[in-house]
C-alpha positions as a printed Julia matrix, in Angstrom:
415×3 Matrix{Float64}:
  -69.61   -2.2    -99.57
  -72.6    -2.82   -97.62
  -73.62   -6.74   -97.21
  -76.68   -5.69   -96.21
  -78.96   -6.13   -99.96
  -81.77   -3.44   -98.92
  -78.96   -0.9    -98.63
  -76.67   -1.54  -101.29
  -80.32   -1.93  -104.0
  -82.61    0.48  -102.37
  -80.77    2.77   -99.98
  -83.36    2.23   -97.13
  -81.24    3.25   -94.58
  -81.78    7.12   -96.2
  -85.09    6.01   -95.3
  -85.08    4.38   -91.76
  -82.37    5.88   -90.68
  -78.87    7.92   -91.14
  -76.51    6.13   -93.46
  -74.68    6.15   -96.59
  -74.32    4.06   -99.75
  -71.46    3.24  -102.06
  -71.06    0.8   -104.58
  -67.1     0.32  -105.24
  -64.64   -2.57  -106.24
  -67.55   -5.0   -107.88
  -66.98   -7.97  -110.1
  -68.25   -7.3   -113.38
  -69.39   -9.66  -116.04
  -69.02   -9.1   -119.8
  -72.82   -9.3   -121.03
  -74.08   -6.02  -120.22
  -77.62   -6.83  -121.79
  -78.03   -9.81  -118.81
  -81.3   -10.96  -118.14
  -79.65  -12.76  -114.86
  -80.49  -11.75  -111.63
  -77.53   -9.0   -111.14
  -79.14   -6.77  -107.42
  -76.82   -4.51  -109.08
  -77.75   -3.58  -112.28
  -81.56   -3.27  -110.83
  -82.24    0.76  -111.37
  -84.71    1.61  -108.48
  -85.42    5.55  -107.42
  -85.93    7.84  -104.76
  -89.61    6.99  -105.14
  -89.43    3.77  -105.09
  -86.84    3.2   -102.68
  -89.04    5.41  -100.16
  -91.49    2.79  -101.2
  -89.61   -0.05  -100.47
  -89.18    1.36   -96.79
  -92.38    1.56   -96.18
  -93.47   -1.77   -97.13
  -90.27   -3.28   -94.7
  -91.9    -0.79   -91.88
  -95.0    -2.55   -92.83
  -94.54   -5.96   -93.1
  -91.98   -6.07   -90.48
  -94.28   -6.31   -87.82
  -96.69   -8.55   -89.42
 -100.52   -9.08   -89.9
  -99.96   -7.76   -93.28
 -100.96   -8.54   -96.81
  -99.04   -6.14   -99.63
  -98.44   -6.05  -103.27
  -96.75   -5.35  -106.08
  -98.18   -4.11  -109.46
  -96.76   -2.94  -112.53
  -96.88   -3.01  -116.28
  -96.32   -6.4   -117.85
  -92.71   -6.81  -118.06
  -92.16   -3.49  -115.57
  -89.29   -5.7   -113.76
  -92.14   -6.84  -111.04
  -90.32  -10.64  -110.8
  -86.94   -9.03  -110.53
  -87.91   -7.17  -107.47
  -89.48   -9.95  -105.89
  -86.11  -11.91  -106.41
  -84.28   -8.84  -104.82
  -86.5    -8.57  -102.08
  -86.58  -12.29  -101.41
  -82.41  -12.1   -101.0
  -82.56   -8.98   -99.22
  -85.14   -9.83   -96.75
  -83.31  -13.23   -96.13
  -80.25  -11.76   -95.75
  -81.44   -8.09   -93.25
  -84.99   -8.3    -92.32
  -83.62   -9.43   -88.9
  -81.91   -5.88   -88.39
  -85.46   -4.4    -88.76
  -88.06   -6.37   -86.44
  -87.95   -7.29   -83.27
  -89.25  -11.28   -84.01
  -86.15  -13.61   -82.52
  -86.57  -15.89   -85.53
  -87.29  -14.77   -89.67
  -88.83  -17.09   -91.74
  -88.87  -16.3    -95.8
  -90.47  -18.46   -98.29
  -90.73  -17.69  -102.47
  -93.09  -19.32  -104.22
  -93.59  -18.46  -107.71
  -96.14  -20.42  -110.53
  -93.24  -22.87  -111.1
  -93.08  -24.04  -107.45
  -97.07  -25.03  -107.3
  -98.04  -25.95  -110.84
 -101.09  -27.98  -109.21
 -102.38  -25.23  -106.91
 -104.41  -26.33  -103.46
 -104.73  -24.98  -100.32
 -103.62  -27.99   -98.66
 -100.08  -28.41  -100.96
  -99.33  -24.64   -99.85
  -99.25  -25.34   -96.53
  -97.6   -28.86   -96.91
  -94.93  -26.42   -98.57
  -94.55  -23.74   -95.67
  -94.64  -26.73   -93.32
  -91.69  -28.43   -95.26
  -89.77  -25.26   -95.01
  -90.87  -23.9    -91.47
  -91.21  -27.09   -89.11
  -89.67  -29.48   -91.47
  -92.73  -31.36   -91.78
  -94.17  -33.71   -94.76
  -97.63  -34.46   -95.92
  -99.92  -32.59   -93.66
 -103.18  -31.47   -93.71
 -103.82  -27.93   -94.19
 -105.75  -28.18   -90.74
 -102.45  -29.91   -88.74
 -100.15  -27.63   -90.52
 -101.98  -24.38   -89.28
 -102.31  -25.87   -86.0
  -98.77  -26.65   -85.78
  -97.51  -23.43   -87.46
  -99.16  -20.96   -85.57
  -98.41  -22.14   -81.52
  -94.6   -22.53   -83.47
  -95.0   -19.2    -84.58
  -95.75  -18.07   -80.98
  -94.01  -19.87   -79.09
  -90.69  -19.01   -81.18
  -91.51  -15.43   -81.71
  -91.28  -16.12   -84.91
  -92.42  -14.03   -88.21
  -93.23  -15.84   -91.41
  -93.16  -13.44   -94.51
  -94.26  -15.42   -97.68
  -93.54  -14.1   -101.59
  -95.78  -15.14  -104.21
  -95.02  -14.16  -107.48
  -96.08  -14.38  -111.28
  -99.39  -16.59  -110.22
 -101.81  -15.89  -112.82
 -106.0   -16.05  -113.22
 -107.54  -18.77  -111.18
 -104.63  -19.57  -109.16
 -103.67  -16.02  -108.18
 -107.3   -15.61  -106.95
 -106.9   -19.1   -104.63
 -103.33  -18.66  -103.52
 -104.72  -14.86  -102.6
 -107.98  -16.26  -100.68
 -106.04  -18.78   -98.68
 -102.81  -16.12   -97.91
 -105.73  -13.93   -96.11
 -106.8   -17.19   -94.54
 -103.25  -18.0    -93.24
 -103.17  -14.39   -92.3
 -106.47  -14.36   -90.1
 -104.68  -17.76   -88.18
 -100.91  -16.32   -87.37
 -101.94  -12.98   -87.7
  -98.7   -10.9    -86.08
  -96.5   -13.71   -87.08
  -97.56  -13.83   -91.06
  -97.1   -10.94   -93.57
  -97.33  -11.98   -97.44
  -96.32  -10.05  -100.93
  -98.31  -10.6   -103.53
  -96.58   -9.84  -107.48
  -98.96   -8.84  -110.27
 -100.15   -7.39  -113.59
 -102.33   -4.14  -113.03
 -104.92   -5.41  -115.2
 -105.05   -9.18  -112.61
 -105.79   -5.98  -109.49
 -109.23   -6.99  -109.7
 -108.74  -10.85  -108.91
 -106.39  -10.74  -106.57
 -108.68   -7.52  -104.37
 -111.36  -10.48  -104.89
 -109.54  -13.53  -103.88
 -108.81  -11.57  -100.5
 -111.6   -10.71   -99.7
 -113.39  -14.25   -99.87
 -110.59  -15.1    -97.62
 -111.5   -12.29   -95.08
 -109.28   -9.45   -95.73
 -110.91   -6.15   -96.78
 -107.82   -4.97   -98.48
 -104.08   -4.49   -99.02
 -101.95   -3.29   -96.07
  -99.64   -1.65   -98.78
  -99.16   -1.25  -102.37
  -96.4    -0.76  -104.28
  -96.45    0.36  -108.63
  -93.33   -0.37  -110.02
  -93.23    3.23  -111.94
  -91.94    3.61  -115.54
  -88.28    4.5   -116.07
  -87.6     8.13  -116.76
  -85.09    9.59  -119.26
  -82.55    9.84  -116.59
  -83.45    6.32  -114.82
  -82.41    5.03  -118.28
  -79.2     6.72  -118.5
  -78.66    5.1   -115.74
  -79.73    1.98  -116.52
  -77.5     2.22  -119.6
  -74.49    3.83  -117.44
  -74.58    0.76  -115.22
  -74.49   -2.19  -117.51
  -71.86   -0.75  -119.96
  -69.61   -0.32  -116.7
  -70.45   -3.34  -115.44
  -69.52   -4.45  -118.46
  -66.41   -2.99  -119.43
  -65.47   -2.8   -115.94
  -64.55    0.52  -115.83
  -65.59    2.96  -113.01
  -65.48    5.97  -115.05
  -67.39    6.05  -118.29
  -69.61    8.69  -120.36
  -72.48    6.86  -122.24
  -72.17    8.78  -124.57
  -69.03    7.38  -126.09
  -71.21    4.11  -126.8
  -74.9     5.54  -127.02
  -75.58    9.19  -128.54
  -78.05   11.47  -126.69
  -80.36   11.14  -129.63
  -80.12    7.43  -129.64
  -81.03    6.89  -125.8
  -83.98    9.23  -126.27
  -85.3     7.32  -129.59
  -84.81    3.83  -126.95
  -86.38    4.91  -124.23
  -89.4     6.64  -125.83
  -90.38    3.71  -128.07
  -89.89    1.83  -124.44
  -92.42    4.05  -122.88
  -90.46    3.31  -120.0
  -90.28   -0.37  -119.28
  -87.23   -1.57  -118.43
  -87.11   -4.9   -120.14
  -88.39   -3.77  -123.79
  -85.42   -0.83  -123.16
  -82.78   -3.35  -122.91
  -84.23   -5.6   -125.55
  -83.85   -2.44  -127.91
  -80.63   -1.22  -126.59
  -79.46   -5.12  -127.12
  -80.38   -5.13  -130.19
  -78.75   -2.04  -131.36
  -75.39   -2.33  -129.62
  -74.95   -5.49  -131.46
  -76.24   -4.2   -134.66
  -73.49   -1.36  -134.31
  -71.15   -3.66  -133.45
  -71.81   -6.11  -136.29
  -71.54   -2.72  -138.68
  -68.01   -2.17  -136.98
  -69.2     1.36  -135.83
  -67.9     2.67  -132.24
  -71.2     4.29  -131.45
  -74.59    3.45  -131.21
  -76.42    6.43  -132.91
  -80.34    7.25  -133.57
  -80.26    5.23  -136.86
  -79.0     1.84  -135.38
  -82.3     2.25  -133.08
  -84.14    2.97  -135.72
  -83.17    0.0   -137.32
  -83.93   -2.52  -134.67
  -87.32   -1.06  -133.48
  -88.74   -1.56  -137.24
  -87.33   -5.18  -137.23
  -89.44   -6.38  -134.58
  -91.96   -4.92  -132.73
  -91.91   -5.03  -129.1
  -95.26   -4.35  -127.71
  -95.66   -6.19  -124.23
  -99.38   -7.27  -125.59
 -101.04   -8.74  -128.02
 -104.54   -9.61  -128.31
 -105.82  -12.43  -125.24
 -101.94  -12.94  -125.16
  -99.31  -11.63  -122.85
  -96.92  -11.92  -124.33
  -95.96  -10.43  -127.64
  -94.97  -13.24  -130.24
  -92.23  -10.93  -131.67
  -90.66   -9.78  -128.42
  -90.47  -13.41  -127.2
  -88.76  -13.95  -130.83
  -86.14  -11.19  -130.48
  -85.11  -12.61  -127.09
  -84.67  -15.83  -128.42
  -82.49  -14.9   -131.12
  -80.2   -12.41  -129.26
  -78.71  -15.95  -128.12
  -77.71  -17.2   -131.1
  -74.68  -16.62  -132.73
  -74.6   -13.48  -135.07
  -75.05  -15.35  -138.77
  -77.81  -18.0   -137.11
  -79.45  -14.75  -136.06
  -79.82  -13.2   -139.6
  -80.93  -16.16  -141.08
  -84.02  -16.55  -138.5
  -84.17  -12.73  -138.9
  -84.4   -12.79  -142.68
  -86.89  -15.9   -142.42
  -89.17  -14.19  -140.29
  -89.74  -11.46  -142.99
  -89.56  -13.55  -145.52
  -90.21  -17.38  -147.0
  -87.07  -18.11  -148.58
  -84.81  -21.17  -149.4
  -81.07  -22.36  -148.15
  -79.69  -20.9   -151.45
  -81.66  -17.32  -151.35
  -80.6   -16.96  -147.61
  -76.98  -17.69  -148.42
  -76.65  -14.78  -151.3
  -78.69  -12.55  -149.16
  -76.21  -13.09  -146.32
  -73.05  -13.49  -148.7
  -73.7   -11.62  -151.6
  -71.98  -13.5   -154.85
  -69.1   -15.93  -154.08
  -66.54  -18.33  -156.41
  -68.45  -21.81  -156.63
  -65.94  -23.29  -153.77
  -66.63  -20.5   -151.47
  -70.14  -20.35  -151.96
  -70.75  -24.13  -151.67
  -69.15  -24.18  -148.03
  -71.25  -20.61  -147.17
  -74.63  -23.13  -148.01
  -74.01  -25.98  -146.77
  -73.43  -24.06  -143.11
  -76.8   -22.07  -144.03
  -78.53  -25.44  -144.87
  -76.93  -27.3   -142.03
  -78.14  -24.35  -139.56
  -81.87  -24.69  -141.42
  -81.65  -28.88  -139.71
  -80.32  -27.7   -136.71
  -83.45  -25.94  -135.61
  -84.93  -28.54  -134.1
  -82.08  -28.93  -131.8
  -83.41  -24.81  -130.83
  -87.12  -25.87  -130.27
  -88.13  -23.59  -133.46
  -91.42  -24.41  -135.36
  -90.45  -23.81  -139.16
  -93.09  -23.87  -142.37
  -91.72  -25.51  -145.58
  -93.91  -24.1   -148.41
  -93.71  -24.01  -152.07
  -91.08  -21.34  -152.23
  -88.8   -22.94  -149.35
  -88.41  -22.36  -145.72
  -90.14  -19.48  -143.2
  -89.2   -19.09  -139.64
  -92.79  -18.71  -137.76
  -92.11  -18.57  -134.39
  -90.06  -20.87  -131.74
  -89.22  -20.99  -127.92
  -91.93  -20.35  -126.22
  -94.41  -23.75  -125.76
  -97.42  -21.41  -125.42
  -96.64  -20.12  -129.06
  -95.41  -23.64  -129.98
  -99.25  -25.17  -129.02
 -100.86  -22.76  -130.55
  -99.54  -23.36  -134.02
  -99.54  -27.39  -133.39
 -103.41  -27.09  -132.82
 -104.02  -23.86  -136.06
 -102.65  -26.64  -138.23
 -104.36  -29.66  -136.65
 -107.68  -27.09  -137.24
 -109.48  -28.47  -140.51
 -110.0   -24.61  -141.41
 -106.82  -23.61  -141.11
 -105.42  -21.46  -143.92
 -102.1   -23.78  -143.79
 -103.62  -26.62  -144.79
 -103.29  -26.82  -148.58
 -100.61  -24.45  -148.8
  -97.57  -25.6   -147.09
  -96.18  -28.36  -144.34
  -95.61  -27.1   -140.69
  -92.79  -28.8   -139.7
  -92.31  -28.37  -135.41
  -89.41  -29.36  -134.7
């Protein structure tokens, strides 16, 4: 197999030049749902892979500024990752610049955004150089650049409203300085376009060099998608989907999807384990059915990005399977340690049933250890929301609100 990440992901060498691609004799894990970052399990296309060869032809030679837009959730953070390893490990084999320099920086990295602490960071990782000014490190970069033949491609990815339009102004700046030594890759949402086109432009660029759209998946893109991560997870080379999903079933997934990857496997998670829970050997149309009414997965909500519910359902897909229908029941429903226990349980001798509550009530305490925000009303317990601080702030500061319709009615307990 190919060592060489650009191949083995996007097939650019179909591209660039003769060559082949096989992917044989991998490692496979047992999670086939995995939200890790698996270059494997990514499911690109001939359209996108002819893509990705034409931003490496671009960016290659430098004085470039390119992007990458798509959907919210559309995968656009899991590319960068890919392209960050891939460019690290064979950008070399494409360029004629003796020396490769490739940085990452995502919102996480600068949480305090300046000009001045995003060059202090390309300095620390370039020249190996601490608390400069913007002015010395530019100075310092570029005759290094030069003088080293060296080409410094930067990643900057999931930056968002004020600090995607600086960190875009001051990439153009850096650009105008190196200029054939720099190119930069810019993630974000289609609807953030505008900002970033803006930021670059009060830094001196006109406009993108190239752009990429992460496109939706297509019926057969998620067969594939679903081919890959059952084999990767039963380790098996040869294997029909259809023995796990039916035809019907896929179809139902990736249509409520409309295509993005990440709310596909979120239903197709779902429903395998739902299946599996019901001891049935095949996912069918019904089992999808099921999950999509539990919880809605629309990317957006309001001002929000992030759906409250989707965030929800990935949270609970870790927990074991009975922790998971209790949050899933309370989420429907307000309901006390006793009503969650016969819902789960149905009727039990006294002995039996007094060890089923205690676990339900103990599980009810442990919350807190699960950063989960819980109400306690009159009529017991309700699940609201939990792991995701956003979410988590926003219902600290509804019930701090004087007008808030929680405030006579019940406790809010964030734990």
């Amino acid at each position: 197999m190919p060592d060489n990440l650009l191949d083995r992901v996007f097939k650019i060498s179909r591209h660039l030049r003769d060559g082949s691609y096989d992917i044989q004799n991998q490692e496979f894990r047992r999670d086939p749902w995995t939200m890790e970052y698996v270059p494997e399990l990514y499911v690109s296309s001939e359209k996108l892979n002819s893509q990705i060869a034409r931003l490496v032809q671009i960016i290659k030679n430098g004085k470039s500024i390119c992007s990458i837009m798509g959907d919210i959730k559309s995968g656009k953070s899991y590319l960068m990752s890919l392209l960050d390893e891939g460019f690290k490990n064979a950008l070399w084999k494409y360029t004629d610049f003796e020396n490769i320099h490739v940085l990452f920086f995502n919102s996480e990295d600068v949480k305090e955004y300046s000009f001045t602490i995003y060059m202090q960071q390309i300095a620390e990782q370039i020249l190996n150089k601490f608390n400069l000014s913007k002015e010395q490190v530019i100075f310092e970069l570029t005759h290094y650049v030069e003088e080293n033949n060296s080409l410094v491609v930067v990643l900057l990815d999931n930056f968002k409203r004020e600090q995607l339009f600086s960190i875009s102004r001051d990439s153009a700046k850096i650009l105008r300085s190196l200029k054939n030594n720099f190119s930069c890759i810019l993630s974000s949402n289609l609807c953030e376009m505008q900002i970033v086109s803006d930021g670059l432009r009060e830094g001196g660029t006109d406009h993108f060099s190239y752009t990429i759209h992460i496109p939706e998946l297509s019926i057969e893109e998620a067969k594939d998608l679903i081919d890959k991560r059952m084999r990767y997870a039963l380790n098996k080379s040869s294997l029909q989907i259809t023995e796990i999903f039916t035809e019907r079933a896929i179809e139902t997934a990736w249509l409520e999807s409309k295509g993005n990857p990440w709310v596909l496997i979120s239903i197709l998670s779902d429903a395998y384990s739902y299946a599996e829970k019901r001891e049935s050997n095949i996912v069918n149309h019904s089992d999808i059915d099921s999950v999509i009414n539990m919880f809605s997965r629309t990317p957006i909500q309001g001002l929000y990005e992030d759906h409250d519910k989707f965030i929800i359902q990935q949270a609970l897909n870790n927990f074991p399977y009975r922790e998971r229908q209790v949050c899933e029941y309370l989420i429907h429903k307000d309901a006390t340690a006793k009503e969650i226990t016969i819902y789960l349980y149905g009727d039990l001798p006294s002995l039996e049933y007094r060890s089923k509550y205690m676990g339900t009530k103990s599980f009810l305490k442990r919350l807190k250890d699960k950063n989960v925000v819980v109400v306690k009303g009159n009529e017991g317990r309700s699940l609201l929301f939990g792991l995701n601080p956003k979410m988590r702030d926003r219902l600290t500061q509804t019930h701090d609100d004087k007008e808030s319709p929680l405030k006579d009615e019940s406790e809010i307990i964030v734990t």
